[in-house]
XYZ file of N, CA and C in Angstrom:
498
model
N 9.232 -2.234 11.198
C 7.810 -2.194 11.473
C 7.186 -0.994 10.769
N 6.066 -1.117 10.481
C 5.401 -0.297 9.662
C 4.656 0.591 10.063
N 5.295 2.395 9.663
C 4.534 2.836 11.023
C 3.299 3.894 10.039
N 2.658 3.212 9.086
C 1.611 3.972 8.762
C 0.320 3.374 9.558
N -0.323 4.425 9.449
C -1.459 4.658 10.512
C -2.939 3.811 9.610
N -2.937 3.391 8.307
C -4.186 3.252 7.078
C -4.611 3.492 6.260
N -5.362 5.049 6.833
C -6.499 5.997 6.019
C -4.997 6.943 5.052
N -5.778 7.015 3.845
C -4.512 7.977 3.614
C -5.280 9.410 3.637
N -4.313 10.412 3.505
C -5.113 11.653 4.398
C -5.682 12.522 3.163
N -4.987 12.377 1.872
C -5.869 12.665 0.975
C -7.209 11.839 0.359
N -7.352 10.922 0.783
C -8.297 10.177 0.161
C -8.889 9.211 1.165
N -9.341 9.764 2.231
C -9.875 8.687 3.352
C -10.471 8.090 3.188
N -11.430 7.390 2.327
C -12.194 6.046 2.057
C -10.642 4.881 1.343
N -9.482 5.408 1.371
C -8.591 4.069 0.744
C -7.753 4.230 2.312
N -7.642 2.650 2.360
C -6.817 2.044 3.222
C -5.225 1.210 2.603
N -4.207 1.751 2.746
C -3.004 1.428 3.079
C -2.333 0.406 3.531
N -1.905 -0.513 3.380
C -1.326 -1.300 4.544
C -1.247 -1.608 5.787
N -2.932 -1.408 6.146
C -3.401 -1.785 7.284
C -4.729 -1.834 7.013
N -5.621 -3.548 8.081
C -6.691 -3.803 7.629
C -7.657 -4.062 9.058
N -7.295 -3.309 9.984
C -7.993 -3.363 11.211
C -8.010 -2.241 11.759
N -9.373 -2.269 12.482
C -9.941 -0.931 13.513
C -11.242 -0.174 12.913
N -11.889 0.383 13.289
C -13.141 0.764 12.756
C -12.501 1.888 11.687
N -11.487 2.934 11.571
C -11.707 3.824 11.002
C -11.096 3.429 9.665
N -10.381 2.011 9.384
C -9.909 1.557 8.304
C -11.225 0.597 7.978
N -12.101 0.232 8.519
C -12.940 -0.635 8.236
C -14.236 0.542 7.172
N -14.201 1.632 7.581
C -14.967 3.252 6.775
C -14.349 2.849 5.634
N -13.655 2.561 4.994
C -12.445 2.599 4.141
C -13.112 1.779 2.965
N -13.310 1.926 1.330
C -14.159 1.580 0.316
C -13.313 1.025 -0.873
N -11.706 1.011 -0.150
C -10.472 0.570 -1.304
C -9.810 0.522 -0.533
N -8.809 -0.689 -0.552
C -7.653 -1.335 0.161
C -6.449 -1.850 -0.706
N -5.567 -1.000 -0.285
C -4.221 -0.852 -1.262
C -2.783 -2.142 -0.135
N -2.479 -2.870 -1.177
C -1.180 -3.338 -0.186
C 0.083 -3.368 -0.883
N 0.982 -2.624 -0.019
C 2.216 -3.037 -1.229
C 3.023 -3.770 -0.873
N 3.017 -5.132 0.200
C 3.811 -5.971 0.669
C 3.479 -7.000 1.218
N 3.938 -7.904 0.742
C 3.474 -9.058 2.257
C 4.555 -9.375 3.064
N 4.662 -8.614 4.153
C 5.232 -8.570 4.945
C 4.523 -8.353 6.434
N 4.571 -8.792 7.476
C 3.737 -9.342 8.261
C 3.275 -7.715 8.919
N 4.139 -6.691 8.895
C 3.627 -5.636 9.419
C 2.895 -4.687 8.706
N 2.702 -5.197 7.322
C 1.938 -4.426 6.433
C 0.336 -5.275 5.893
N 0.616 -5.988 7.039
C -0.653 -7.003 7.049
C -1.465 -7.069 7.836
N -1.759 -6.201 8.939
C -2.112 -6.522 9.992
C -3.727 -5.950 9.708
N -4.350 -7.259 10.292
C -5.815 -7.258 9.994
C -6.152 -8.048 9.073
N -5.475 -8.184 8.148
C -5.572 -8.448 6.325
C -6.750 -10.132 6.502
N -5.679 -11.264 7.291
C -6.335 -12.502 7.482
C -7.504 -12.191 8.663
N -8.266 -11.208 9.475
C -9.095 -11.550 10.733
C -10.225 -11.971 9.482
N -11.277 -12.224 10.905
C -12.506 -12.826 10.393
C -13.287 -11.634 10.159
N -12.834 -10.318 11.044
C -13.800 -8.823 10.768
C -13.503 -8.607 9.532
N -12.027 -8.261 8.940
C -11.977 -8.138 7.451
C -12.755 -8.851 6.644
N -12.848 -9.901 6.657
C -13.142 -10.946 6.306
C -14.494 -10.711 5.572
N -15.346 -10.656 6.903
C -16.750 -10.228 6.915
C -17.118 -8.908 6.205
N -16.401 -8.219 6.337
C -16.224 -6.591 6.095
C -16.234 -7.007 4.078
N -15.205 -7.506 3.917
C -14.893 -7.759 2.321
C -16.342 -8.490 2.055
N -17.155 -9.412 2.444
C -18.266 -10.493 1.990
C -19.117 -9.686 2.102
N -19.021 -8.625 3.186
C -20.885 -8.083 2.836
C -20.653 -6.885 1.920
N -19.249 -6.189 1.474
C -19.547 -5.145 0.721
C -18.386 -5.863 -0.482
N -19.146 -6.718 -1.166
C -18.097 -7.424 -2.429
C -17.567 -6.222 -4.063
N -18.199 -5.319 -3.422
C -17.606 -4.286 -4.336
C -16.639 -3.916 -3.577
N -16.414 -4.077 -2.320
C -14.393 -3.054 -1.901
C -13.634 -3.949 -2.101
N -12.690 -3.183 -3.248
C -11.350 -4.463 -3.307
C -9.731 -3.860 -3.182
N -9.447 -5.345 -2.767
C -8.030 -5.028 -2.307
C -6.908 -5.013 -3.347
N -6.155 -3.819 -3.854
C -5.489 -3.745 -4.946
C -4.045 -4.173 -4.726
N -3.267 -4.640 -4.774
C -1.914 -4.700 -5.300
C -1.101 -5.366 -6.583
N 0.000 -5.438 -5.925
C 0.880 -6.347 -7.332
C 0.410 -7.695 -7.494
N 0.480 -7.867 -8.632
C 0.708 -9.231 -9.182
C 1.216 -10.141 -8.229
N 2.481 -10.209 -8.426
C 3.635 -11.102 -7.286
C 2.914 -10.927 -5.711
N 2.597 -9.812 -5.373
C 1.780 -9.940 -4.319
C 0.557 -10.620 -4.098
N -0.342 -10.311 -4.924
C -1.237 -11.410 -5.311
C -1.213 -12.869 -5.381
N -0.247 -13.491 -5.987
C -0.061 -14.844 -6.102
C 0.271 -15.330 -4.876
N 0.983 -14.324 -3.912
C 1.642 -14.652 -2.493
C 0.466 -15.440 -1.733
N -0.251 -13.806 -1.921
C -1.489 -14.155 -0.891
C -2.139 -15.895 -1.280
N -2.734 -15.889 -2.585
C -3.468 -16.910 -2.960
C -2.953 -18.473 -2.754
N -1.710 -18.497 -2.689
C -0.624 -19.479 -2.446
C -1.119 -19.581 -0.489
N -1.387 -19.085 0.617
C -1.723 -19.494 1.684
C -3.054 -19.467 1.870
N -3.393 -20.404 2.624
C -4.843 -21.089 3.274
C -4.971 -19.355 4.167
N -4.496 -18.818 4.767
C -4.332 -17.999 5.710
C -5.040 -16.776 4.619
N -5.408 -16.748 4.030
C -5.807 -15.739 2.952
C -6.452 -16.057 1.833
N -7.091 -17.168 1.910
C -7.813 -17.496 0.762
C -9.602 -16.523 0.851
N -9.656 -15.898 1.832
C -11.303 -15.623 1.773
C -10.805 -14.542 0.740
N -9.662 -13.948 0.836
C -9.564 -12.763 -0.229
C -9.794 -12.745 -1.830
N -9.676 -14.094 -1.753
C -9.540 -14.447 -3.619
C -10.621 -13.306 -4.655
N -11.639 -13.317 -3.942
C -13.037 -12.420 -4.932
C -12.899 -11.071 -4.778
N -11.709 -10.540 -3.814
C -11.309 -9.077 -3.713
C -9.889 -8.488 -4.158
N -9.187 -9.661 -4.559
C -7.859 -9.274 -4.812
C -8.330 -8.430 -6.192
N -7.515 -7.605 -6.809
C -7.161 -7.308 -7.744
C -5.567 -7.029 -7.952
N -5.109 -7.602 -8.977
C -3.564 -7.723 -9.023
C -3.223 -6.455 -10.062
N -2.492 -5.084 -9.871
C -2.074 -4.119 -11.076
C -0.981 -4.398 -11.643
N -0.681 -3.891 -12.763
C 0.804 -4.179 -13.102
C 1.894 -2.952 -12.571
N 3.133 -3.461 -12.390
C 3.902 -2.531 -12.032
C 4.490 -1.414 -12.965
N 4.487 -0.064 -12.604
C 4.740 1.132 -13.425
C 3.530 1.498 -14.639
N 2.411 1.386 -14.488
C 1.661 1.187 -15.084
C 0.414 2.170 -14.782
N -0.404 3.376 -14.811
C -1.176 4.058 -14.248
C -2.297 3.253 -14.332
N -3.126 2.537 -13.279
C -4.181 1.927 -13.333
C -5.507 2.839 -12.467
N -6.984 2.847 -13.186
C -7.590 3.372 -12.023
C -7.959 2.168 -11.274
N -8.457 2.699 -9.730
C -9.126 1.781 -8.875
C -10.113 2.707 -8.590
N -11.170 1.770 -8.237
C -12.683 1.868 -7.523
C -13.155 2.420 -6.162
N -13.237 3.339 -6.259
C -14.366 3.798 -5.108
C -15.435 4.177 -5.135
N -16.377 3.227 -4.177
C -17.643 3.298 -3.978
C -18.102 4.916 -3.032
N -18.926 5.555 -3.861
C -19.581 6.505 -3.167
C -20.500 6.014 -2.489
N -20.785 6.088 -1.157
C -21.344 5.760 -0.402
C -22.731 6.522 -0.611
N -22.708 7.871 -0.991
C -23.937 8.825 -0.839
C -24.640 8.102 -2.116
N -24.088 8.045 -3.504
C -25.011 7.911 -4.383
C -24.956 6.337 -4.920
N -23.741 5.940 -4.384
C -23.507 4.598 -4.935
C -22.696 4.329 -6.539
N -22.367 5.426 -6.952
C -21.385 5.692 -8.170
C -20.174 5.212 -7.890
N -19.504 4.729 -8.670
C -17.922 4.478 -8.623
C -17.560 5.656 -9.167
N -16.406 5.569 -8.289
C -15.345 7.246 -8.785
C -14.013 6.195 -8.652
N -13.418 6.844 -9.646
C -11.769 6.573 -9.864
C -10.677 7.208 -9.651
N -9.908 6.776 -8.969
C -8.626 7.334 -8.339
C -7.153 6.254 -9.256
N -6.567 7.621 -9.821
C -5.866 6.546 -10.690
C -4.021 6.986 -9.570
N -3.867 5.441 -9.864
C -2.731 4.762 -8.853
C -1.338 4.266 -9.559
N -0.240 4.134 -9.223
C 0.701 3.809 -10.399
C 1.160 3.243 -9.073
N 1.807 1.746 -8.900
C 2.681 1.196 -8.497
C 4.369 1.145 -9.196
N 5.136 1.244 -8.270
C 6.335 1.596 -8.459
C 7.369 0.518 -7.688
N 8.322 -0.188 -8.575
C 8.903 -1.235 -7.941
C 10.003 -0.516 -6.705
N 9.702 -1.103 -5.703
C 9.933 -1.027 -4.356
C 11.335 -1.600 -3.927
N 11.750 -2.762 -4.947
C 12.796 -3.314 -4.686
C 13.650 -4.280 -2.906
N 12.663 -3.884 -2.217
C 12.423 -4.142 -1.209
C 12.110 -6.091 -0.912
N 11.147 -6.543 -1.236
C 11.263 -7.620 -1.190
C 10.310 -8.419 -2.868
N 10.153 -9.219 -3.333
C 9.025 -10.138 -4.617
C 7.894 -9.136 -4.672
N 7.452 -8.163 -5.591
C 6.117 -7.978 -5.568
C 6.007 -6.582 -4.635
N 7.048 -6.087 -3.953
C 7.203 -4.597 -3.086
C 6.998 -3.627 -3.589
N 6.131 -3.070 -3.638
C 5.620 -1.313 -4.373
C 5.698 -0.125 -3.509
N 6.060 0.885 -4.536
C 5.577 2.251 -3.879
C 4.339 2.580 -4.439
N 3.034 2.818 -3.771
C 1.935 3.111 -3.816
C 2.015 5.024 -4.508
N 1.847 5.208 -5.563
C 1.737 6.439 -5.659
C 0.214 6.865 -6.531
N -0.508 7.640 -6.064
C -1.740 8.282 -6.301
C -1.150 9.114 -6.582
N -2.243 10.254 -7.625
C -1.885 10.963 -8.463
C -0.947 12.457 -7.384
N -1.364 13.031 -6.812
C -1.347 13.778 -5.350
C 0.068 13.304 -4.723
N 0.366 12.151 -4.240
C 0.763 11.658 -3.103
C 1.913 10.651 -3.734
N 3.119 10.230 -3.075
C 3.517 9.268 -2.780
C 3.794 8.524 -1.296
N 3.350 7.358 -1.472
C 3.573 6.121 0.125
C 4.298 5.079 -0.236
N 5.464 5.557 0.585
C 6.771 4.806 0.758
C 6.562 4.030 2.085
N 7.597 2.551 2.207
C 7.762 1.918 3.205
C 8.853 2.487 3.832
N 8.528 2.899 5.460
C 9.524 3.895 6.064
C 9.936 3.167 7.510
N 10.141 1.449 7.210
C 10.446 1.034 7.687
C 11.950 1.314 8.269
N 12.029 1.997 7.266
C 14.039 1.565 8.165
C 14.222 2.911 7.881
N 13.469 3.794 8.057
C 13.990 5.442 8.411
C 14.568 5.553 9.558
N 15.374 6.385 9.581
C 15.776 6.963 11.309
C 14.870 8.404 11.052
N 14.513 8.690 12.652
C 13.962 9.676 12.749
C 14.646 11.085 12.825
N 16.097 10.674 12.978
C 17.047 11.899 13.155
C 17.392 12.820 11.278
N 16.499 11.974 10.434
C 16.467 12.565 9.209
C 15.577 13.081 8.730
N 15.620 14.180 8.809
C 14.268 14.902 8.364
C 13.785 15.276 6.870
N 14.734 14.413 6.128
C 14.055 14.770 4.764
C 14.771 13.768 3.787
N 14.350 13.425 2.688
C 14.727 12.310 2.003
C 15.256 12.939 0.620
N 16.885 12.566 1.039
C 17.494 13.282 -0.282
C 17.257 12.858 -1.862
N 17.509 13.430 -2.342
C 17.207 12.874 -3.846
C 18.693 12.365 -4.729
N 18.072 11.578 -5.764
C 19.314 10.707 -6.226
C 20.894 11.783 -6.041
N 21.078 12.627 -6.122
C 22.143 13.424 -6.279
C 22.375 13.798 -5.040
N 21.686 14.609 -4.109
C 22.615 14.601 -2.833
C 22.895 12.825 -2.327
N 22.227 11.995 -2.623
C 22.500 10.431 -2.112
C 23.773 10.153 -2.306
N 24.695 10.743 -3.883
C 25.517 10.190 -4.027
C 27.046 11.127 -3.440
N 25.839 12.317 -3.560
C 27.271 13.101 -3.315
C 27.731 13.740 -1.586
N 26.436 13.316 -0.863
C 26.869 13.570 0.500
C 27.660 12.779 1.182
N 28.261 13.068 1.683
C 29.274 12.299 2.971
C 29.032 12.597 4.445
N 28.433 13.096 4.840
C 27.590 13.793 5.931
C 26.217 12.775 6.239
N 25.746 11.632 5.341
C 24.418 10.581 5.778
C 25.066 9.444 6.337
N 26.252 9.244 6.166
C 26.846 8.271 6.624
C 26.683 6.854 6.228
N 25.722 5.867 6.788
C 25.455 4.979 6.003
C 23.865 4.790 5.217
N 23.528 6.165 5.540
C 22.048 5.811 4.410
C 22.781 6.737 2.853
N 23.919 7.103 3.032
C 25.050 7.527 1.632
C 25.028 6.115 1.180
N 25.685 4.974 1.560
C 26.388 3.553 1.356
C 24.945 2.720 0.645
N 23.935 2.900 1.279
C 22.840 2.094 1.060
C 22.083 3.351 -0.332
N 22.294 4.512 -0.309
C 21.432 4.703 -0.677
C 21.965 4.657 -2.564
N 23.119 4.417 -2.707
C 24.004 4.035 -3.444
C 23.545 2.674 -4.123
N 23.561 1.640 -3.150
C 23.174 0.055 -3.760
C 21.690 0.334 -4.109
N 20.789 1.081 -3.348
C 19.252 0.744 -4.220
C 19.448 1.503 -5.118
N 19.826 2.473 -5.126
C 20.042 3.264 -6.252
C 20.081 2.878 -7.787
């Protein structure tokens, strides 16, 4: 389960992998890097819905393969005029609407294959990376890098796994 909260904290007008509640609805860019049912939540209501039709400049960015997902179900077709599909590994900007003057400002985004499931990204802004931290344990407080992954024996089985994505 997906335990990001939306807003991301450097850039609070973009929303994350979540598409419900008023303070993601503030939100002027909508990023997804999965279709996976917990990184969806909100995505099909009728408030989104409405939310996307009256402001047809906020759009929802992801992958390609993600894209086609969506467009492939009835359950997501109001999205079609907001999708935008990026390519993967690729620095693309996306759109944000200034609300004060009405200017677009650009925030440039690089999706990163996720390997996770068809079309799975790591969302990285220039600042920031947002990982799916679905299958973290909380008893780890920090995320080793390719070299302690291979060489610790002390992670036990996120050593074993972290080996195969590797």
């Amino acid at each position: 389960m997906s335990t990001f909260c939306g807003l991301t904290k450097e850039y609070p007008q973009v929303a994350l992998d979540l598409f419900s509640g008023k303070d993601v609805l503030r939100a002027r860019t909508y990023l997804l890097s999965h279709v996976h049912t917990d990184h969806m939540v909100g995505l099909h209501s009728d408030v989104f819905a409405r939310h996307l039709k009256k402001h047809p400049e906020y759009k929802l960015y992801c992958s390609e393969v993600t894209r086609e997902f969506l467009l492939t179900s009835n359950k997501y077709c109001h999205l079609r005029n907001s999708l935008v599909a990026l390519p993967i590994q690729q620095a693309c900007d996306v759109n944000i609407l200034n609300d004060v003057n009405s200017e677009q400002q650009q925030l440039q985004v690089t999706l990163l294959p996720a390997g996770h499931y068809p079309g799975s990204a790591i969302v990285k802004p220039i600042r920031s990376l947002y990982i799916d931290t679905t299958f973290f344990d909380p008893k780890i407080m920090y995320i080793p890098d390719r070299t302690d992954t291979e060489r610790s024996e002390s992670h036990g089985s996120l050593q074993v796994q972290g080996k195969v994505w590797l």
